[in-house]
Amino acid sequence: MTSLTGYLRADGRKGIRNRVAVAYLVECAHHVAREIAWPNRDQAHVIGFPGCYPNDYAQAMMERLCTHPNVGAVLLVSLGCESFNRFRLESVIRDSGRPVETLVIQREGGTAATIGKGQTWIADRLQDLSRAQRVAMDVSELVVGTVCGGSDGTSGISGNPAAGRAFDRLVAAGAACIFEETGELIGCEEIMADRAATPELADELRAAVAKAARYYATLGFGSFAAGNADGGLTTIEEKSLGAYAKSGQSRISGLIKPGDLPPRGGLYLMDVVPDGEVRFGFPNISDNAEIVEMMASGAHLTLFVTGRGSVVGSALAPVIKIAANPEMYARLSADMDVNAGRIILGESSVDQIGQEIYDLVLGVAAGQQTASEAMGHAEFLLTYKSFEPIGPACLPA
Amino acid sequence: MSRTDDRLLLLSPDDNVLVARAAIAEGEPILVEGLVLPLTAAISMGHKLARRLIPAGEAIVKYGAVIGTATTDIAQGAHVHTHNVRSNYTATHTLEEARVAYEAASEVGKT
């Protein structure tokens, strides 16, 4: 049995990593942020928001991400003329007890001066963080997300049900587990509603999927990529049924939106589709946007099931890659952490792979590197959205 | 389950499609519900075959749930995919047209 330890933060949450976040506050500061992080890119991860126009969702997401339990210090990189409220962001980070500094490129004297100053700050912080002590941590303190990307006709038979078994075990151990992308639950609304903790929550789950169906219908495309069809998936509802299997069999404890923290252990659906009129385009333009939203809700790590073969990882929180398709695994095994394709070949049961995933979650939480972490993957994506707060029926007592 | 090929997976007893657990070549004999049929087109892992005749307009059922509607009669053992099924929600987007056009243009360029 792996004994977990974590980095205790002032809000009581514990991190399984101790990263420095280097956050650009507009695309114009992205290059400078990347150069600052580069010499220490294993521990200093670049996150940020590219837009120059203010957005409440992006502000809230950056505040959550910069105070994520896996983050030990934050360097903000501003061009100087963007609309992002850097004053408020810096104050939220300072109040969380983390070291924080803001570098404004226009004030520091441009690219080279800012990079030099930023690199020095990062090196100093990493020295401080290297002295941090880990404290005992329980499985029930973990928050785990799940996503599928590059899905094919094998995903719903092997990787997704196995991830679901791991979720069942985590929920039983008291952890908080998050599944999401309501646009990929279209067609599953009734079977999912049957698992809700209360009838009122069941209505909220149905409404979230109905909103997603409307939203995607307006945009003219489902949450379905060309490669999904190449891999044997014919319709969005077929993809949905396979994706739904990631949620396992547990009772659904609540519905949250990006940035809402699960109040206790249990299984939560994250509603990722914006509220109101269709405004800023597709809800999540690719897989990393989904991972980022679960991190904003506190996810320490993410289970990522892929059939076609996604290679991404994530900034801040490790990603466990679960290969659904044995042919893909043979080609991309170095990018994968778990070969659920063995289920297709009849070599392993869904339960066995589920157990393997659960054990790996504990190993990664204890410090073991995932394949994507070891190869330096630290993708990050945040775009514009707008949400109304969740209603009282979403989190039953 | 002896009446159906080991390479074909029945996910739920209500299903009218079977899922290929391995790639199967065109013309290979396959056993579907007691009938030996030659596979009419190569099929990749994860793709679906009709378990029985599926008339146009009938629901396609996989995992015991509806995943779309047949747009044409689908013969037993035939590939079930975007060419003969439509979504009951949003249309499926593929790169097939773009690929055909691109390959045609590339052929013209070579001559």
PDB file of C-alpha atoms in Angstrom, chain A residues 152-157 186-189 191 213 216-217 220-238 241-242 325-327 343-346, chain B residues 6 9 11 17 19-23 44-48 60 62-69 79-96 99:
ATOM      1  CA  ASP A 152     -12.530   5.602 -30.971  1.00  0.00           C
ATOM      2  CA  GLY A 153     -14.698   2.498 -31.005  1.00  0.00           C
ATOM      3  CA  THR A 154     -12.469   0.843 -28.387  1.00  0.00           C
ATOM      4  CA  SER A 155     -12.629   3.664 -25.800  1.00  0.00           C
ATOM      5  CA  GLY A 156     -16.126   2.858 -24.571  1.00  0.00           C
ATOM      6  CA  ILE A 157     -15.368  -0.867 -24.226  1.00  0.00           C
ATOM      7  CA  ILE A 186     -25.926  13.702 -25.031  1.00  0.00           C
ATOM      8  CA  GLY A 187     -28.134  10.624 -25.185  1.00  0.00           C
ATOM      9  CA  CYS A 188     -27.148   9.499 -21.639  1.00  0.00           C
ATOM     10  CA  GLU A 189     -29.221  12.052 -19.731  1.00  0.00           C
ATOM     11  CA  ILE A 191     -29.560   6.805 -17.345  1.00  0.00           C
ATOM     12  CA  ALA A 213     -27.418  19.750 -26.868  1.00  0.00           C
ATOM     13  CA  TYR A 216     -23.788  22.456 -29.864  1.00  0.00           C
ATOM     14  CA  ALA A 217     -26.803  22.408 -32.208  1.00  0.00           C
ATOM     15  CA  GLY A 220     -23.561  23.180 -35.976  1.00  0.00           C
ATOM     16  CA  PHE A 221     -21.052  20.607 -34.729  1.00  0.00           C
ATOM     17  CA  GLY A 222     -21.263  18.090 -31.904  1.00  0.00           C
ATOM     18  CA  SER A 223     -18.311  17.433 -29.596  1.00  0.00           C
ATOM     19  CA  PHE A 224     -17.047  15.023 -32.212  1.00  0.00           C
ATOM     20  CA  ALA A 225     -13.814  15.151 -34.222  1.00  0.00           C
ATOM     21  CA  ALA A 226     -13.104  13.640 -37.628  1.00  0.00           C
ATOM     22  CA  GLY A 227     -10.776  11.085 -36.014  1.00  0.00           C
ATOM     23  CA  ASN A 228     -13.605   9.777 -33.845  1.00  0.00           C
ATOM     24  CA  ALA A 229     -15.376   8.618 -37.013  1.00  0.00           C
ATOM     25  CA  ASP A 230     -12.166   7.118 -38.451  1.00  0.00           C
ATOM     26  CA  GLY A 231     -11.974   5.082 -35.259  1.00  0.00           C
ATOM     27  CA  GLY A 232     -15.445   3.619 -35.712  1.00  0.00           C
ATOM     28  CA  LEU A 233     -17.645   6.038 -33.776  1.00  0.00           C
ATOM     29  CA  THR A 234     -20.630   6.970 -35.920  1.00  0.00           C
ATOM     30  CA  THR A 235     -22.635   9.521 -33.928  1.00  0.00           C
ATOM     31  CA  ILE A 236     -22.271  11.848 -30.934  1.00  0.00           C
ATOM     32  CA  GLU A 237     -24.682   9.696 -28.925  1.00  0.00           C
ATOM     33  CA  GLU A 238     -22.506   6.624 -29.529  1.00  0.00           C
ATOM     34  CA  LEU A 241     -22.362   6.301 -24.194  1.00  0.00           C
ATOM     35  CA  GLY A 242     -18.707   5.287 -24.309  1.00  0.00           C
ATOM     36  CA  ASN A 325      -6.820   0.619 -28.321  1.00  0.00           C
ATOM     37  CA  PRO A 326      -4.111  -2.114 -28.336  1.00  0.00           C
ATOM     38  CA  GLU A 327      -2.988  -1.251 -31.901  1.00  0.00           C
ATOM     39  CA  ILE A 343      -9.294  -5.834 -22.405  1.00  0.00           C
ATOM     40  CA  ILE A 344     -10.032  -5.836 -26.165  1.00  0.00           C
ATOM     41  CA  LEU A 345      -7.517  -8.642 -26.697  1.00  0.00           C
ATOM     42  CA  GLY A 346      -9.120 -10.667 -23.889  1.00  0.00           C
TER      43      GLY A 346
ATOM     44  CA  ASP B   6     -14.906 -14.390 -31.407  1.00  0.00           C
ATOM     45  CA  LEU B   9     -18.272  -8.390 -29.563  1.00  0.00           C
ATOM     46  CA  LEU B  11     -22.060  -5.459 -25.837  1.00  0.00           C
ATOM     47  CA  VAL B  17     -24.681  -4.185 -33.987  1.00  0.00           C
ATOM     48  CA  VAL B  19     -18.101  -4.439 -32.482  1.00  0.00           C
ATOM     49  CA  ALA B  20     -14.917  -5.700 -34.169  1.00  0.00           C
ATOM     50  CA  ARG B  21     -12.238  -6.601 -31.598  1.00  0.00           C
ATOM     51  CA  ALA B  22      -9.636  -6.788 -34.360  1.00  0.00           C
ATOM     52  CA  ALA B  23      -9.178  -5.574 -37.932  1.00  0.00           C
ATOM     53  CA  SER B  44     -10.908  -1.744 -38.466  1.00  0.00           C
ATOM     54  CA  MET B  45     -10.829  -2.464 -34.744  1.00  0.00           C
ATOM     55  CA  GLY B  46     -13.668  -0.724 -32.905  1.00  0.00           C
ATOM     56  CA  HIS B  47     -15.959  -0.484 -35.954  1.00  0.00           C
ATOM     57  CA  LYS B  48     -19.464  -1.987 -36.078  1.00  0.00           C
ATOM     58  CA  ILE B  60     -29.196   1.494 -34.212  1.00  0.00           C
ATOM     59  CA  LYS B  62     -25.337  -0.411 -29.031  1.00  0.00           C
ATOM     60  CA  TYR B  63     -24.662  -0.765 -25.273  1.00  0.00           C
ATOM     61  CA  GLY B  64     -28.438  -1.446 -25.151  1.00  0.00           C
ATOM     62  CA  ALA B  65     -29.058   2.210 -26.059  1.00  0.00           C
ATOM     63  CA  VAL B  66     -30.001   4.069 -29.235  1.00  0.00           C
ATOM     64  CA  ILE B  67     -26.973   5.596 -30.985  1.00  0.00           C
ATOM     65  CA  GLY B  68     -28.659   6.795 -34.205  1.00  0.00           C
ATOM     66  CA  THR B  69     -30.995   5.856 -37.072  1.00  0.00           C
ATOM     67  CA  HIS B  79     -20.322  -2.237 -41.934  1.00  0.00           C
ATOM     68  CA  VAL B  80     -22.507   0.124 -39.877  1.00  0.00           C
ATOM     69  CA  HIS B  81     -21.107   3.643 -39.929  1.00  0.00           C
ATOM     70  CA  THR B  82     -21.564   7.234 -41.103  1.00  0.00           C
ATOM     71  CA  HIS B  83     -22.516   6.142 -44.638  1.00  0.00           C
ATOM     72  CA  ASN B  84     -25.686   4.394 -43.421  1.00  0.00           C
ATOM     73  CA  VAL B  85     -26.444   5.937 -40.005  1.00  0.00           C
ATOM     74  CA  ARG B  86     -27.354   9.457 -38.882  1.00  0.00           C
ATOM     75  CA  SER B  87     -27.290  10.982 -35.419  1.00  0.00           C
ATOM     76  CA  ASN B  88     -30.595  11.816 -33.726  1.00  0.00           C
ATOM     77  CA  TYR B  89     -28.847  14.922 -32.307  1.00  0.00           C
ATOM     78  CA  THR B  90     -26.161  16.675 -34.384  1.00  0.00           C
ATOM     79  CA  ALA B  91     -24.751  15.608 -37.757  1.00  0.00           C
ATOM     80  CA  THR B  92     -21.396  13.810 -37.701  1.00  0.00           C
ATOM     81  CA  HIS B  93     -18.445  15.697 -39.142  1.00  0.00           C
ATOM     82  CA  THR B  94     -15.779  13.763 -41.047  1.00  0.00           C
ATOM     83  CA  LEU B  95     -12.808  14.728 -43.229  1.00  0.00           C
ATOM     84  CA  GLU B  96     -13.789  12.197 -45.893  1.00  0.00           C
ATOM     85  CA  ARG B  99      -9.558  13.832 -48.171  1.00  0.00           C
TER      86      ARG B  99
END
